[in-house]
Coordinates of C-alpha atoms and ligand atoms in Angstrom, one line a residue:
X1 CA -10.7 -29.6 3.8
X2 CA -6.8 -30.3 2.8
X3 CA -5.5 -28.8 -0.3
X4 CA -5.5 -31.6 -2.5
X5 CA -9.8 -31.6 -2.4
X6 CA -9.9 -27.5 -1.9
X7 CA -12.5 -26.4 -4.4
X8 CA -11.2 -24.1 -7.2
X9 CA -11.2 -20.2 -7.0
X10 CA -13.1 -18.3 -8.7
X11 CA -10.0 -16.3 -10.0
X12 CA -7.8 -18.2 -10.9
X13 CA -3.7 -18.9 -10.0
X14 CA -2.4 -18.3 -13.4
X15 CA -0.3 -16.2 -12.0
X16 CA 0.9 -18.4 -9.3
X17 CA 2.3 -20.4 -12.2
X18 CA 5.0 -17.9 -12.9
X19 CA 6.7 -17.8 -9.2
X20 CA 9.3 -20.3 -8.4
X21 CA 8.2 -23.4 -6.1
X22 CA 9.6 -21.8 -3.0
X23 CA 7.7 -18.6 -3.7
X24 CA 4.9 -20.5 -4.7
X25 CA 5.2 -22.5 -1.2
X26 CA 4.8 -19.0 0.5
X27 CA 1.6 -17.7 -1.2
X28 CA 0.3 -21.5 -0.2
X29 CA 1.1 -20.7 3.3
X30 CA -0.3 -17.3 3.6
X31 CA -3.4 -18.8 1.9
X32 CA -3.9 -21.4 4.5
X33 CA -3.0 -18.6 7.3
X34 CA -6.0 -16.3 5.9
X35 CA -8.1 -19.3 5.8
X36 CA -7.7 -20.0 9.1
X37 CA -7.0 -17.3 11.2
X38 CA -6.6 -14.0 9.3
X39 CA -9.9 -14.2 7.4
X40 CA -11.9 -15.4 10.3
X41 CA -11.0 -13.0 12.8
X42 CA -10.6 -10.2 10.4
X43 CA -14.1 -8.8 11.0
X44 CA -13.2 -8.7 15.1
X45 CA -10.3 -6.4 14.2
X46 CA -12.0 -4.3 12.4
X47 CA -14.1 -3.2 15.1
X48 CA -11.5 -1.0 16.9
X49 CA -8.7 1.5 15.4
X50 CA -6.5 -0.5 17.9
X51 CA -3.1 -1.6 16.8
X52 CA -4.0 -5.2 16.0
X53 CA -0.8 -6.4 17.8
X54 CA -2.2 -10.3 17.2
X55 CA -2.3 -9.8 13.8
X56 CA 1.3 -8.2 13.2
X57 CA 2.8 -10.6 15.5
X58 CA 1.4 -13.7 13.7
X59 CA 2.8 -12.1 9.4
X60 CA 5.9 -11.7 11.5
X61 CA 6.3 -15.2 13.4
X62 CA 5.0 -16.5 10.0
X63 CA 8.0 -14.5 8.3
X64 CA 5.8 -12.3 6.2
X65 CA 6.8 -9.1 7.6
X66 CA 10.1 -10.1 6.6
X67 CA 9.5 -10.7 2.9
X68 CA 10.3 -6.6 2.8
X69 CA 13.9 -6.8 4.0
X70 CA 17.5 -7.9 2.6
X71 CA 18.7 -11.4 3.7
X72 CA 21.9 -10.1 5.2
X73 CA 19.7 -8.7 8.3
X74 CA 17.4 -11.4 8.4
X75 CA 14.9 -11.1 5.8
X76 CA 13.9 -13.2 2.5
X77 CA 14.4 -10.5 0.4
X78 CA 11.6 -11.2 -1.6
X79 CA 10.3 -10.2 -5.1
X80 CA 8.0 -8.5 -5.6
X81 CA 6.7 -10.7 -8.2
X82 CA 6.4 -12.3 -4.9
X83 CA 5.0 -9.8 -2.7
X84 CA 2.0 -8.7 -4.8
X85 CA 0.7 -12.1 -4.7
X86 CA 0.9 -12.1 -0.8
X87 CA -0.7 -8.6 -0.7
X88 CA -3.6 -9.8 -3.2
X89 CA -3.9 -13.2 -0.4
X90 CA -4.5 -10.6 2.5
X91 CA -6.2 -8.4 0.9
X92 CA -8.9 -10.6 -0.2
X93 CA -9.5 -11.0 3.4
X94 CA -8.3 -8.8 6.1
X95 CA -7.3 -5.2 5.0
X96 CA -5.4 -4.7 8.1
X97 CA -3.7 -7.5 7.6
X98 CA -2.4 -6.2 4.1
X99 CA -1.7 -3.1 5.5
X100 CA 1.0 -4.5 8.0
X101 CA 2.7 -5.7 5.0
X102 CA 2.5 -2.4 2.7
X103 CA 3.1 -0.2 6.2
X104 CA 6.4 -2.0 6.5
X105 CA 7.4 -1.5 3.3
X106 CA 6.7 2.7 3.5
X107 CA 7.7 2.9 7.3
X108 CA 10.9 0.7 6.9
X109 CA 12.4 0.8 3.2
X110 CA 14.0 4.1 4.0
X111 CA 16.0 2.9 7.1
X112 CA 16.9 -0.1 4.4
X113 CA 17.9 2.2 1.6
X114 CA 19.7 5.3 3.6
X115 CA 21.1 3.8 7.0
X116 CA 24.4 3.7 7.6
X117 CA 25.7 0.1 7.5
X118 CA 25.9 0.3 11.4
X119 CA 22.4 1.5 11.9
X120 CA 21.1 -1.4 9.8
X121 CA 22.6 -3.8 12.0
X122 CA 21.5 -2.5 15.1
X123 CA 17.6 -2.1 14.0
X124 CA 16.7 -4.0 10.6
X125 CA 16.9 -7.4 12.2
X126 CA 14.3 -6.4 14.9
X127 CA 12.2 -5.1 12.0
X128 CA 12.0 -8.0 10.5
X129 CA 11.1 -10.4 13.6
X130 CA 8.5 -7.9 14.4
X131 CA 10.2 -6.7 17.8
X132 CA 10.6 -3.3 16.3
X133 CA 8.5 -0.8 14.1
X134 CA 9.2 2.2 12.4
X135 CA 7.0 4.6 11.1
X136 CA 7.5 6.9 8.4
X137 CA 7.2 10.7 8.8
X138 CA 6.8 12.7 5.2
X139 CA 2.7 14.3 4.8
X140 CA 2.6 18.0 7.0
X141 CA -0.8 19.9 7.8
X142 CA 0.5 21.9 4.8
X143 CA 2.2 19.2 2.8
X144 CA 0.3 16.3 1.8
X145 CA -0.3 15.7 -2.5
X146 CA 1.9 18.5 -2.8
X147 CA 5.5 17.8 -0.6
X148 CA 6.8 20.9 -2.0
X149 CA 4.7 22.7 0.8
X150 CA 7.4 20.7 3.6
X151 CA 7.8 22.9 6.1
X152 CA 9.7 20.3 8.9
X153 CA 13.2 21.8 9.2
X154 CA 16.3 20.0 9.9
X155 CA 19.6 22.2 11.0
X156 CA 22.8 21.1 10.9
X157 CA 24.7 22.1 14.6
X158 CA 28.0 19.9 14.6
X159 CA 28.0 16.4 15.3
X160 CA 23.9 16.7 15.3
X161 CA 20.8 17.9 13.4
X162 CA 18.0 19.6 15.1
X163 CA 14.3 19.1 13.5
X164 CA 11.5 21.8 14.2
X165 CA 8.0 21.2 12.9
X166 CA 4.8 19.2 12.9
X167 CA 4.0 16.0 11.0
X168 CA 0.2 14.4 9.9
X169 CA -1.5 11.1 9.2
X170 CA 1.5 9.1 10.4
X171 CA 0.4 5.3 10.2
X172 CA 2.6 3.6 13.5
X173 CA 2.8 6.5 15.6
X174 CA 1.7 5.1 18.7
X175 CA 4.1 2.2 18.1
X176 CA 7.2 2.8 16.4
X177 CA 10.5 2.5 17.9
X178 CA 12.1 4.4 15.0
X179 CA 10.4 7.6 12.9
X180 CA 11.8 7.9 9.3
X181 CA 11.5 11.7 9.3
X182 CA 11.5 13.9 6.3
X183 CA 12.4 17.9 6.1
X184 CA 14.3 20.7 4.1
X185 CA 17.8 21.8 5.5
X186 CA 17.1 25.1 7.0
X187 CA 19.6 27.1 5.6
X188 CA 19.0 25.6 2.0
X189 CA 15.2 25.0 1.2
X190 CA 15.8 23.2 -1.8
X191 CA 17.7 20.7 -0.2
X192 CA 15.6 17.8 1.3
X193 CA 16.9 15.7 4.6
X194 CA 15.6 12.4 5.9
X195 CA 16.6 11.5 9.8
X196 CA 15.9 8.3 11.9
X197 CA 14.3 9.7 15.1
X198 CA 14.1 7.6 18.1
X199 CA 10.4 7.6 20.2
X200 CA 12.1 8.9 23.4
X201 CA 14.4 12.0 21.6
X202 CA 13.9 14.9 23.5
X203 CA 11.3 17.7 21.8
X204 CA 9.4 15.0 20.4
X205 CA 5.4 14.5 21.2
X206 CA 3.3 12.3 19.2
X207 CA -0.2 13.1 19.8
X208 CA -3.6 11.1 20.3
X209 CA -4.6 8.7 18.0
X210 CA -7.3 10.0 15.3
X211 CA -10.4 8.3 14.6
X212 CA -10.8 7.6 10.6
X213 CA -13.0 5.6 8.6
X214 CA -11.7 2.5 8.0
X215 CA -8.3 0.8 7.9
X216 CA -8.8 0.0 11.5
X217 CA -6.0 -2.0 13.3
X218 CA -3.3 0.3 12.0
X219 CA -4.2 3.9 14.1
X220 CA -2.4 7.2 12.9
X221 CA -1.4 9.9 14.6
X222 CA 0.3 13.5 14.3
X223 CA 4.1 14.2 15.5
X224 CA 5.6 17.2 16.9
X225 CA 9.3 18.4 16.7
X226 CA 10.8 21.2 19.1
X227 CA 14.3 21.2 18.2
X228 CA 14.4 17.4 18.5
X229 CA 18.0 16.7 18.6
X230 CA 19.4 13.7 16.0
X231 CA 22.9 12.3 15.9
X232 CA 24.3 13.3 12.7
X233 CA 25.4 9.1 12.5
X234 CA 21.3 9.2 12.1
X235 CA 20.7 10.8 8.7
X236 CA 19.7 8.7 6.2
X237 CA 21.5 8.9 3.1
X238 CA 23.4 12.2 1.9
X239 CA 22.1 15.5 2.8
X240 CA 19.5 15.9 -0.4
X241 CA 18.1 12.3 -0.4
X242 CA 15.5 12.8 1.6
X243 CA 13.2 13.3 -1.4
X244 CA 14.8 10.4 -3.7
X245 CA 14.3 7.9 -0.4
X246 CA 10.6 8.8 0.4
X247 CA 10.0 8.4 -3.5
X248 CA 11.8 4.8 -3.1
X249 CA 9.6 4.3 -0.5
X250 CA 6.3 5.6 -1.8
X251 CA 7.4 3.2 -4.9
X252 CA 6.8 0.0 -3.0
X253 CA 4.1 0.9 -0.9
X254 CA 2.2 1.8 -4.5
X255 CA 2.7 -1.2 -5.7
X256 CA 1.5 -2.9 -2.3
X257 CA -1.6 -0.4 -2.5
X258 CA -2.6 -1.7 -6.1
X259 CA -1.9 -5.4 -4.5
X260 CA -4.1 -5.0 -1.4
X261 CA -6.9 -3.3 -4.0
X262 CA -6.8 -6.0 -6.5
X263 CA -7.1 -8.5 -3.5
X264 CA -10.1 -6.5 -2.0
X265 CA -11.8 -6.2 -5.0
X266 CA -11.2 -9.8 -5.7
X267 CA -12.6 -10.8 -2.5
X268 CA -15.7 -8.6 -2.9
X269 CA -16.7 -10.3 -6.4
X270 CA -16.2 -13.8 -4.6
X271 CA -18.9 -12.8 -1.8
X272 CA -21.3 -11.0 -4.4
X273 CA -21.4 -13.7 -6.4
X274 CA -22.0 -16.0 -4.1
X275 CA -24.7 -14.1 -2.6
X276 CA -26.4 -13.7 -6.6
X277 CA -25.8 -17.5 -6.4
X278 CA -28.1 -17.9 -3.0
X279 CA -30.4 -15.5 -3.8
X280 CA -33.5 -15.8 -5.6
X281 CA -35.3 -13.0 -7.0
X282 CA -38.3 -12.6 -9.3
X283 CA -38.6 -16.5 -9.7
X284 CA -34.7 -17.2 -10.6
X285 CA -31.2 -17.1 -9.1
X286 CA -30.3 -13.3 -8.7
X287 CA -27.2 -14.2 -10.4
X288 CA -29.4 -15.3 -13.9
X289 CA -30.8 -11.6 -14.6
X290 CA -28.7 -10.4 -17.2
X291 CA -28.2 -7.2 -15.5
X292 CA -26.2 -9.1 -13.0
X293 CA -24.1 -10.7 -14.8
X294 CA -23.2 -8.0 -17.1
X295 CA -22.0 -6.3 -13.6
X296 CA -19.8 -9.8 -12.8
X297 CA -18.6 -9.9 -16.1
X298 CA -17.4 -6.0 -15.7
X299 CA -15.9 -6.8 -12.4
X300 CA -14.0 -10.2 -13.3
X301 CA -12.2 -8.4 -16.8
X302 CA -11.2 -5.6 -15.2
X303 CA -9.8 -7.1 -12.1
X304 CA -7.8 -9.4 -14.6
X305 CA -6.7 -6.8 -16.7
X306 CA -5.5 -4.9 -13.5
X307 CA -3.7 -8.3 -12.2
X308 CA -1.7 -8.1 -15.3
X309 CA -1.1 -4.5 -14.8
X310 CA 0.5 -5.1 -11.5
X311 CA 2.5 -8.1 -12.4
X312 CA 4.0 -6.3 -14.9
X313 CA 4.7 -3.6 -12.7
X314 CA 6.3 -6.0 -10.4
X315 CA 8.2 -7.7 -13.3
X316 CA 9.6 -4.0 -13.5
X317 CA 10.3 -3.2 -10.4
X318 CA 12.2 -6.8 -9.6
X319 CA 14.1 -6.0 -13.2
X320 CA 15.2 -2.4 -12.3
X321 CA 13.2 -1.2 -14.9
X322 CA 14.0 2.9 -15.5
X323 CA 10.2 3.5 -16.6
X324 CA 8.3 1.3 -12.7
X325 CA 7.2 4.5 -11.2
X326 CA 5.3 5.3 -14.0
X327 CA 3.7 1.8 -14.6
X328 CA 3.3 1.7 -10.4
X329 CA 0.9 4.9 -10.9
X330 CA -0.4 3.3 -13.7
X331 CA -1.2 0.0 -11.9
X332 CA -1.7 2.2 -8.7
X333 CA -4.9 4.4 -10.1
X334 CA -6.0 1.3 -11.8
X335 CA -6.6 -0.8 -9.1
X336 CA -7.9 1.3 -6.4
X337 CA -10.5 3.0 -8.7
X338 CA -11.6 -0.1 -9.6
X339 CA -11.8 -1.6 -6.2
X340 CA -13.7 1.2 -5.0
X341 CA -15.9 0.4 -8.2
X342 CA -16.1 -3.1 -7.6
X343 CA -16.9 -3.2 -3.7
X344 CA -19.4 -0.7 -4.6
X345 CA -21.2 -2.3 -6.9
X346 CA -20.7 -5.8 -4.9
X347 CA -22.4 -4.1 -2.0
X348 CA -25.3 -2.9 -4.4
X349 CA -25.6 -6.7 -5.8
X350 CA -25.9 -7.8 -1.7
X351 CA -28.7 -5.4 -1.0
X352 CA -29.6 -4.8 2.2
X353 CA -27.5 -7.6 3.8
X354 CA -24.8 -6.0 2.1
X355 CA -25.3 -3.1 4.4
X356 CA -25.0 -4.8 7.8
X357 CA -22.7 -4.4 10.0
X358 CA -22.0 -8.2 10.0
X359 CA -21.7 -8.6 6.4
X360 CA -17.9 -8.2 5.1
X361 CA -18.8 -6.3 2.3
X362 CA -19.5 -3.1 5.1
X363 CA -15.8 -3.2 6.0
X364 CA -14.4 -3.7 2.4
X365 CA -16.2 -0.6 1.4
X366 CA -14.7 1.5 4.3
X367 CA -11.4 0.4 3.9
X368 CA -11.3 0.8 0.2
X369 CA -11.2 4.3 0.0
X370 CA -8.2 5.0 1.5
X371 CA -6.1 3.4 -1.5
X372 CA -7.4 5.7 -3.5
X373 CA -6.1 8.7 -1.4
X374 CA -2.8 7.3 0.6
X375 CA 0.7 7.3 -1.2
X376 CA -0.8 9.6 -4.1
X377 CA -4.3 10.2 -4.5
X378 CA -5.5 8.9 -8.0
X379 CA -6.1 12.5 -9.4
X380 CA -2.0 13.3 -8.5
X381 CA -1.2 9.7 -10.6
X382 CA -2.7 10.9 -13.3
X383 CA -1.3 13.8 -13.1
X384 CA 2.2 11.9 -12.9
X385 CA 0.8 9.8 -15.6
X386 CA -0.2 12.3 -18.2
X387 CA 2.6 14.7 -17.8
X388 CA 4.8 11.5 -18.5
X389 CA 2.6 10.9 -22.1
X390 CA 2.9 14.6 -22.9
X391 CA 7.0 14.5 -21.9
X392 CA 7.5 11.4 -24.3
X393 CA 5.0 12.4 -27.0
X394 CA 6.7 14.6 -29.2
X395 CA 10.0 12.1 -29.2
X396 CA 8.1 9.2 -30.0
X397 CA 8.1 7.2 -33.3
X398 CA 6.1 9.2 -35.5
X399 CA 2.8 7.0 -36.8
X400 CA 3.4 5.7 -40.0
X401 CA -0.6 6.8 -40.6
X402 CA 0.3 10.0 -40.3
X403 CA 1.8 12.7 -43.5
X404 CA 4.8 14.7 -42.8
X405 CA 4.4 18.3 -40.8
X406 CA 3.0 19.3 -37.8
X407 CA -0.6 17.6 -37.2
X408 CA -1.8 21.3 -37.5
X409 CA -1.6 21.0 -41.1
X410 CA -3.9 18.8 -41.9
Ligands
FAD1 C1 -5.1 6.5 7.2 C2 -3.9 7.3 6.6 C3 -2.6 6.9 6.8 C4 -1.5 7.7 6.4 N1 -0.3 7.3 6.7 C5 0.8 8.1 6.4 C6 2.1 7.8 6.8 O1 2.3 6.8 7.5 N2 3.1 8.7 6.6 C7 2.9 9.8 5.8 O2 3.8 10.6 5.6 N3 1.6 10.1 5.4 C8 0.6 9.3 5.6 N4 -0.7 9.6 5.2 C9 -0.9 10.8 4.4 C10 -1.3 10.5 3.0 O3 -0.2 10.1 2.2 C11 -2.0 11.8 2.4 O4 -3.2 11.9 3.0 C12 -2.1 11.8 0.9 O5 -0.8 11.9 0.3 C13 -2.9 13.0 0.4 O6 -2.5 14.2 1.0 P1 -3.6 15.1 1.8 O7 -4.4 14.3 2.7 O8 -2.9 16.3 2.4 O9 -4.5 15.6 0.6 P2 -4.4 17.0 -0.2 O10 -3.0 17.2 -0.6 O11 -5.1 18.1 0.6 O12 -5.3 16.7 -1.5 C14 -6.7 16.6 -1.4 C15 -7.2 16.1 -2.7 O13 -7.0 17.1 -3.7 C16 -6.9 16.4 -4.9 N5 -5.6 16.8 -5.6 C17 -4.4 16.9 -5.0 N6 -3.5 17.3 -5.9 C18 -4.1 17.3 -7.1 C19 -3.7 17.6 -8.5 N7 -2.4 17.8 -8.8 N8 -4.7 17.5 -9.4 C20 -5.9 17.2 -9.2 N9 -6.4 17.0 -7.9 C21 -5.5 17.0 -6.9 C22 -7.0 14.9 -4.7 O14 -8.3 14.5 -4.9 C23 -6.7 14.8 -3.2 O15 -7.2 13.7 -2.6 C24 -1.8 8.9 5.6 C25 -3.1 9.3 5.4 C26 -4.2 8.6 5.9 C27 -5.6 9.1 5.7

């Protein structure tokens, strides 16, 4: 079917409206790579925790991987008014897919932001054709919510650093070139390091891969440091950035987390109503019980109402906005709570078929959960969140509703 006669979504593209035509040209192009390759072979690659090699190499001939990465060194630099909508396209249909695109951003942006200017050239251009990967190196067995429990240490000794300690959950292990790796100075625990650690350094083991639930195609794996020796040239911004780059890092894959929700969730909706379309039950369309479509109707609002979350969040992020992080936990907890919700309740609407192995709706549900506990678990984003509301509270304008005097008056 060409594009002209394509039949209309079921959500629709007002947001494609607001991106430029060239952007828009992009999302039409990743569009017409899920629908003919991505989507249909996304069940296959969700069979094995394998890295899916086929499917990074084709976002990175396709220039998608590149999207995350400054023109000077060969990317498009895009916005992320931009990205999100990419993320939502290959999320609708592949997680693993998505994933490539939000790993780049948390295994790579650190090397973009901290590198020294030499360092950039030599590795960001292979980044963005997809010859290299990098992995990033922050969560400990005794640091994972809570990175103030960073144990890694990273000694200064001349021209060099020396890193000691273990690392967990690292997404690209077993294929990175280049490990963003994050610890505390030794002699000053306060003060936080980030290094760019080459596979073959000396010291350095990077054990089996673990089996997980879902997210298949991208394996993770721990890391091991024995006095691994770093060039000091390898540091990655000044000694105490290592916190404020993983932070910048953990900023886009958030957003890319909410993206790849929103498009999961969008996708599940899309195959449950179909299925309460083909279905009939007690003498009429599955889909014509009220019940039914009182759980469509819940679905379709709140996935809007987080797609205007997240654009705004982009909007932010793209504008330099001081207050993104917050709204990126905002639109982060949103949409993966609700995508769990949604998939959940899409696979209830499916019944049985719902449950089979064969049925997409089997993999959407695995692979949902881990946006809910990756780059913040919901729980730490609302602790972000509230503790925000109760800094700002007391400063805000006062309600005009409201008498003079502490509330406690009243
Ligand atoms: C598939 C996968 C890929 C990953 N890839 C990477 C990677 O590439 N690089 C990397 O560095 N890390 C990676 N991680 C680690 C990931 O970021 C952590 O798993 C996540 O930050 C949570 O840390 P934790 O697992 O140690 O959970 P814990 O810190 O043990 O927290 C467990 C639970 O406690 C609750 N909790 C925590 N804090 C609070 C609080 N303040 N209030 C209320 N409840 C709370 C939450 O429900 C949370 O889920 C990956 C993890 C997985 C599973």
């Amino acid at each position: 079917m060409t594009t002209g006669t394509r039949a209309a979504r079921l959500f629709g593209d007002h947001f494609l409206e607001r991106l430029q035509p060239g952007e828009q040209a992009t999302v039409q192009q990743v569009r017409d790579l899920c629908r003919d390759t991505l989507g249909p072979q996304a069940d296959a690659v969700s069979r094995e925790d394998l890295f899916a090699w086929d499917t990074f190499r084709t976002l990175a001939r396709e220039g998608v991987i590149a999207t995350a990465f400054p023109r000077e060194y060969g990317g498009t630099d895009a916005r992320q008014a931009l990205r999100i909508r990419l993320i939502e396209e290959l999320g609708r249909v592949c997680s693993t897919s998505a994933s490539m695109i939000t790993g780049t951003d948390l295994s790579s942006r650190a090397i973009v932001a901290g590198a020294s200017e030499a360092l950039r050239r030599e590795i960001v251009p292979g980044l963005c054709t997809g010859e290299l990967q990098a992995a990033f190196a922050l969560t400990e067995p005794g640091a994972g919510s809570d990175v103030r429990g960073l144990s890694t240490t990273i000694r200064r000794d001349g021209g060099r650093y020396l890193v000691t300690g273990r690392k967990k959950f690292i997404t690209r292990a077993s294929t990175a070139d280049w490990f963003a790796v994050v610890g505390r100075a030794e002699d000053d625990p306060s003060v936080f390091i980030a290094v760019l650690m080459p596979r073959d350094a000396r010291g350095f083991r990077i054990g089996a891969e673990v089996g997980k639930l879902g997210w298949f195609g991208v394996p993770i794996s721990s890391l091991e440091f024995d006095a691994v020796e770093v060039p000091a040239s390898h540091r990655l911004g000044a000694e105490g950035d290592g916190f404020s780059l993983a932070q910048d890092a953990l900023l886009r894959a958030r957003i890319g987390h909410a993206a790849m929700a929103l498009g999961r969730a969008i996708g599940a909706v899309e195959i449950a109503s179909r299925y309460a379309s083909d279905r009939t039950v007690f003498g009429r369309r599955e889909g014509e019980h009220q019940g039914v479509q009182w759980m469509l109707a819940d679905m379709v609002t709140q996935i809007e109402a987080s797609r205007a979350l997240l654009a705004l969040t982009a909007d932010k992020y793209d504008a330099g906005a001081s207050d993104v992080s917050i709204f990126a936990s905002m639109a982060k907890l949103q949409a993966t709570d609700l995508c769990m919700k949604v998939v959940t309740d899409a696979l209830q609407l499916t019944g049985g078929r719902g449950y089979l192995r064969d049925f997409p709706l089997e993999r959407f549900f695995r692979d949902a959960k881990l946006n809910q506990i990756g780059e913040g678990a919901s729980e730490v984003h609302k602790t972000v969140i509230g503790r925000d509301v109760m800094r700002r509270a007391p400063l805000a304008e006062r309600n005009p509703c409201l008498r003079d005097g502490p509330l406690t008056d009243y």
